[in-house]
Tab-separated table of C-alpha atoms and ligand atoms in Angstrom:
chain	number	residue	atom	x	y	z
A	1	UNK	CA	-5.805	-22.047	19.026
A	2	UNK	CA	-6.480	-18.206	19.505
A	3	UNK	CA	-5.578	-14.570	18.102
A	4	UNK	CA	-4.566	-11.954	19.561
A	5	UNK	CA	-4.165	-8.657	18.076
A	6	UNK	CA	-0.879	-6.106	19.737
A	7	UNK	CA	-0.776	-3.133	18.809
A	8	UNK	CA	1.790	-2.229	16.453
A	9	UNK	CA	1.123	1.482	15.408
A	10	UNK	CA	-1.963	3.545	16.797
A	11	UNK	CA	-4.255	5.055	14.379
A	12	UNK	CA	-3.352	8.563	15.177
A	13	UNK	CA	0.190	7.730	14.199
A	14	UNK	CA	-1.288	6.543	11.038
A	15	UNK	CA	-2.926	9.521	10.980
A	16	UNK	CA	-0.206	11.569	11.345
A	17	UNK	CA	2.497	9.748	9.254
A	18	UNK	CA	-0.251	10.383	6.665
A	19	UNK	CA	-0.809	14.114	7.024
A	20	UNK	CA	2.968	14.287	6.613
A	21	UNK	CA	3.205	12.073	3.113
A	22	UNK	CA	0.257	14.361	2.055
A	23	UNK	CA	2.475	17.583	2.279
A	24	UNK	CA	5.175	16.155	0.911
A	25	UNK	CA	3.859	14.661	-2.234
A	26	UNK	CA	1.670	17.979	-2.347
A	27	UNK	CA	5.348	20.118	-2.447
A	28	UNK	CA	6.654	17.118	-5.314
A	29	UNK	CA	3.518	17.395	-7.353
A	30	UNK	CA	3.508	21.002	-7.727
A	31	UNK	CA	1.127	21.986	-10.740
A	32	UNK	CA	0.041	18.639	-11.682
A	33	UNK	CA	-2.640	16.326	-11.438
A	34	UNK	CA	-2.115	12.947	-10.126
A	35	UNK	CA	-3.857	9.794	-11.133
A	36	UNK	CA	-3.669	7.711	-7.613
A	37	UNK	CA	-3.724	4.123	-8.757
A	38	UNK	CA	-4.818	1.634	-5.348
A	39	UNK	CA	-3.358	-1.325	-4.917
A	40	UNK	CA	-6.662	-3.432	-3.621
A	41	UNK	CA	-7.788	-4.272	-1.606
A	42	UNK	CA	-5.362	-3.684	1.491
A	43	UNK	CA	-4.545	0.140	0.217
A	44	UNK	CA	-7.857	1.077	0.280
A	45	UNK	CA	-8.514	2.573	3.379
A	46	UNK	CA	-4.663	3.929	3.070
A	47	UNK	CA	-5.621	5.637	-0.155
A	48	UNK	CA	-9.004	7.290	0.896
A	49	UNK	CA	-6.960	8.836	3.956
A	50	UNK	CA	-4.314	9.919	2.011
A	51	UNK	CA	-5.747	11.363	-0.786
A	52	UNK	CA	-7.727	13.791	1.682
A	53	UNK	CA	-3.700	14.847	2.541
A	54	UNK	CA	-2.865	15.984	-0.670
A	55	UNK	CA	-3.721	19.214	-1.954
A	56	UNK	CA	-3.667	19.055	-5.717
A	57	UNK	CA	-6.459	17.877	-8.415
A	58	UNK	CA	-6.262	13.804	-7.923
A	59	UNK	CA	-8.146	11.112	-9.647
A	60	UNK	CA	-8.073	7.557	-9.093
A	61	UNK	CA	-8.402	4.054	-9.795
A	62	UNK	CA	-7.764	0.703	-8.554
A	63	UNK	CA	-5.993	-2.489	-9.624
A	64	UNK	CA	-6.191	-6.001	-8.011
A	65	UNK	CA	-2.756	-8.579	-8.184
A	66	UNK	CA	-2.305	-11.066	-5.477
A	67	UNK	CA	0.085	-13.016	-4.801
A	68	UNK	CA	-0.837	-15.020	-1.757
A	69	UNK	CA	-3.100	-17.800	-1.417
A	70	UNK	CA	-5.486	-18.277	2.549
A	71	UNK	CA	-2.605	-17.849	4.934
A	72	UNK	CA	0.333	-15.906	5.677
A	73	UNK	CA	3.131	-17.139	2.616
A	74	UNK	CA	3.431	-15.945	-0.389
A	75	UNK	CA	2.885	-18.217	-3.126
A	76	UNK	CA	5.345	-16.789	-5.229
A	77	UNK	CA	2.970	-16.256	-8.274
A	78	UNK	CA	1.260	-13.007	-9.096
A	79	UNK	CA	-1.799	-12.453	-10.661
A	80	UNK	CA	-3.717	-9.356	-11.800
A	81	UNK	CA	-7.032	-10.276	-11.051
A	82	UNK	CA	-8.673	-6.798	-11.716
A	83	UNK	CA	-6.863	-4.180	-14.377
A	84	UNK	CA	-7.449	-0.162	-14.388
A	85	UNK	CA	-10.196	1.396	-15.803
A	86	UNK	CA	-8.853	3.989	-17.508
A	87	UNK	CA	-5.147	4.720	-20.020
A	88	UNK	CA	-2.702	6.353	-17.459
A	89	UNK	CA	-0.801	7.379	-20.801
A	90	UNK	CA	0.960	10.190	-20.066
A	91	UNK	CA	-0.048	10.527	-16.429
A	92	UNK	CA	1.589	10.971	-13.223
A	93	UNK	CA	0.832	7.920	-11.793
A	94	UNK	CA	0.892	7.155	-8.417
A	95	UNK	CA	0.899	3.771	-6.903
A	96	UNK	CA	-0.327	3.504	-3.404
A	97	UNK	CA	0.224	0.032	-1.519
A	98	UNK	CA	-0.628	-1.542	2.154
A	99	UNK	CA	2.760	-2.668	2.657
A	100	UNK	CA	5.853	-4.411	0.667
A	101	UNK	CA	6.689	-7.466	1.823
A	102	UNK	CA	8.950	-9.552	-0.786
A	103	UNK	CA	7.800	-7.201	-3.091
A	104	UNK	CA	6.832	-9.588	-5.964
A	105	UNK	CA	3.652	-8.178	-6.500
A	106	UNK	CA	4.661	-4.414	-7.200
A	107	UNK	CA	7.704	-5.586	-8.952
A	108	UNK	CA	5.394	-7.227	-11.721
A	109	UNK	CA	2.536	-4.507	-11.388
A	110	UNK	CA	5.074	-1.914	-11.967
A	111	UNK	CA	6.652	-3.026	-14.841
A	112	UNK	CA	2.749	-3.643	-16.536
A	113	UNK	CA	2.099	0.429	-15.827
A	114	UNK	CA	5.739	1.606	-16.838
A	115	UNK	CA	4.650	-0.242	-20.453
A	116	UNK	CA	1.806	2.093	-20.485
A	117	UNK	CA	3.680	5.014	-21.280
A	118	UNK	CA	3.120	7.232	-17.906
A	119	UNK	CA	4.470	10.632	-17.689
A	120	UNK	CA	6.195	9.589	-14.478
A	121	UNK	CA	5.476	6.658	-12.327
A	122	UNK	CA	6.364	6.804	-8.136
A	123	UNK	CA	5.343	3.938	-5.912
A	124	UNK	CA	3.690	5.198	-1.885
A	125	UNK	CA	3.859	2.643	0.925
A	126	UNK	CA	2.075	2.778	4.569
A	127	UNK	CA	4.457	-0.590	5.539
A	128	UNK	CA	7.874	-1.300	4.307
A	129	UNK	CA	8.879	-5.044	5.632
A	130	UNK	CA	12.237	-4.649	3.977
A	131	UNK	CA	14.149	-8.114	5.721
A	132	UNK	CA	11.701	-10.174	3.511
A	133	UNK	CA	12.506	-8.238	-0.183
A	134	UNK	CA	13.259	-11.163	-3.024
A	135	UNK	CA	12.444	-8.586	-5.797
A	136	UNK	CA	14.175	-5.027	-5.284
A	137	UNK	CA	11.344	-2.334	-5.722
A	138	UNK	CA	11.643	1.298	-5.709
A	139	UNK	CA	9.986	3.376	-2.813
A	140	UNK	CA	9.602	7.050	-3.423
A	141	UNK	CA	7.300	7.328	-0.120
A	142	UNK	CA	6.937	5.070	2.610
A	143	UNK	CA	5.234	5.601	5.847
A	144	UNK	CA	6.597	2.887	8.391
A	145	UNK	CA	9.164	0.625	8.502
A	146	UNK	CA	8.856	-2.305	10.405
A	147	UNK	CA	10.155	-5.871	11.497
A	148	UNK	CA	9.360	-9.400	10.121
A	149	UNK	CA	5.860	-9.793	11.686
A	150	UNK	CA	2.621	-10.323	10.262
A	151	UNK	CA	0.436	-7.641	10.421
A	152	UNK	CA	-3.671	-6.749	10.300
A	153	UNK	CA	-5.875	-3.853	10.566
A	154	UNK	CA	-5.965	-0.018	8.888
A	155	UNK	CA	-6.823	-2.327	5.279
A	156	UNK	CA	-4.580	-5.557	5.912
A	157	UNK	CA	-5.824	-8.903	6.611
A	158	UNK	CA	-5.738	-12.342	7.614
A	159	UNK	CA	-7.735	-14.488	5.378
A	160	UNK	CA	-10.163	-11.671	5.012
A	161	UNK	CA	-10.613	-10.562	8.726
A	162	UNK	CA	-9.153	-7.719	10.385
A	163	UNK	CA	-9.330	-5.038	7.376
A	164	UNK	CA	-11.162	-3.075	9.269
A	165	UNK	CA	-9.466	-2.270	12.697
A	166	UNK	CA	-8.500	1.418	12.991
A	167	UNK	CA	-4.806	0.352	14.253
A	168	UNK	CA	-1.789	-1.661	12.946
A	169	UNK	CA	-0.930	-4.983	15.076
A	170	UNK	CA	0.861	-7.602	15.299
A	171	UNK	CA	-1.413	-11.141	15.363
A	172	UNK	CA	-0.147	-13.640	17.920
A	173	UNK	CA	-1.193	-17.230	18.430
A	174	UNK	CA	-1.499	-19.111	21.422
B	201	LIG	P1	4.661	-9.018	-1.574
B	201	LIG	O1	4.362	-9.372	-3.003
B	201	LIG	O2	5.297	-10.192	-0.853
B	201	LIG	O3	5.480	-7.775	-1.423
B	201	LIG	O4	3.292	-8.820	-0.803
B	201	LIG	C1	2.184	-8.300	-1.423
B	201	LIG	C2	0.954	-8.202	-0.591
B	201	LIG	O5	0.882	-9.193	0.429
B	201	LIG	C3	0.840	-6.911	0.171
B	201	LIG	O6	0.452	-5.846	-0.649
B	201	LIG	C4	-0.225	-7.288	1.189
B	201	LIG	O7	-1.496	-7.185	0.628
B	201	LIG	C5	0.141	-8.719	1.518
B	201	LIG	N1	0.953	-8.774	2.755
B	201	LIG	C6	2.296	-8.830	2.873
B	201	LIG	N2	2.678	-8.847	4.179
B	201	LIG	C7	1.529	-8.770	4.900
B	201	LIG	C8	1.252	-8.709	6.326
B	201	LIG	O8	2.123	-8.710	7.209
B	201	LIG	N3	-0.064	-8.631	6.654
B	201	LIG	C9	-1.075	-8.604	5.738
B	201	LIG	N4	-0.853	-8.647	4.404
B	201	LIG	C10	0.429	-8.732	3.993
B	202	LIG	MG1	-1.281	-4.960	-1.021
């Protein structure tokens, strides 16, 4: 058996989707400081790119939960395996994921940061895979919608490969 990558979504439509979340969280956040929190590791590169967007004082920090095992299923459990490093008491926090898929994981990650007392709390998404929700989470920004298909590159993976490919595609198997 083989994989092949198709191209889902080219990287200067990533690019440009992200230019456009950049301005429009800039225009939200007027006169505040934003404490960018990454969802590792598939926000990562997602993050760095968008965080160049936005025009305002940002800090950030990252948090690790997963919720599948090798493969593509989720196993239906979540665990934080890495916490923040610093309070986000009384910050505006933003959370910035890869994608939502049946949205377990953010649905349990954002009820641990609401408990932290943030001044306001609004969740960012490249990939919104909406068909597959089980646990309703809010998205205040969301770059793509797309289709029940698994998906690699621009941070997302396949058992640990792929992270790194500048586009957004579909894996097939022969
Ligand atoms: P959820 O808890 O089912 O919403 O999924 C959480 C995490 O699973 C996402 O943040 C991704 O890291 C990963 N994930 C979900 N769908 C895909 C996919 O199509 N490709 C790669 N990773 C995925
Ligand atoms: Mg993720």
């Amino acid at each position: 058996m083989s994989i092949k990558i198709r191209e889902m979504i080219s990287h200067d439509t990533i690019m440009k989707r992200i230019r456009e979340l950049g301005e429009q969280i800039t225009a939200d956040y007027q006169g505040k400081e934003i404490r960018m929190i990454c969802v590792l590791k598939g926000g990562v590169f997602f993050m760095c790119d968008l965080a160049r967007e936005i025009r305002l004082p940002v800090s950030l920090d990252f948090m690790s939960a997963s919720s599948y095992g090798a493969g593509t299923e989720s196993s239906g459990v979540v665990n934080i395996t890495k916490d923040l490093d610093e309070s986000i008491t009384g910050r505006h926090v933003l959370v910035v994921e890869d994608i939502i898929d049946s949205g377990r994981t953010l649905a349990l990650l954002l009820e641990v940061l609401k408990d932290r007392d943030p001044a306001s709390l609004r969740l960012c998404t490249l990939l919104d895979k909406p068909d597959r929700r089980v646990t309703q989470v809010p998205v205040d920004y969301c770059g793509f919608t797309i289709p029940d298909e698994y998906i690699v590159g621009y941070g997302l993976d396949l058992d640990q490969k792929y992270r790194n490919i500048p586009y957004i595609g579909i894996v097939e198997e022969d």
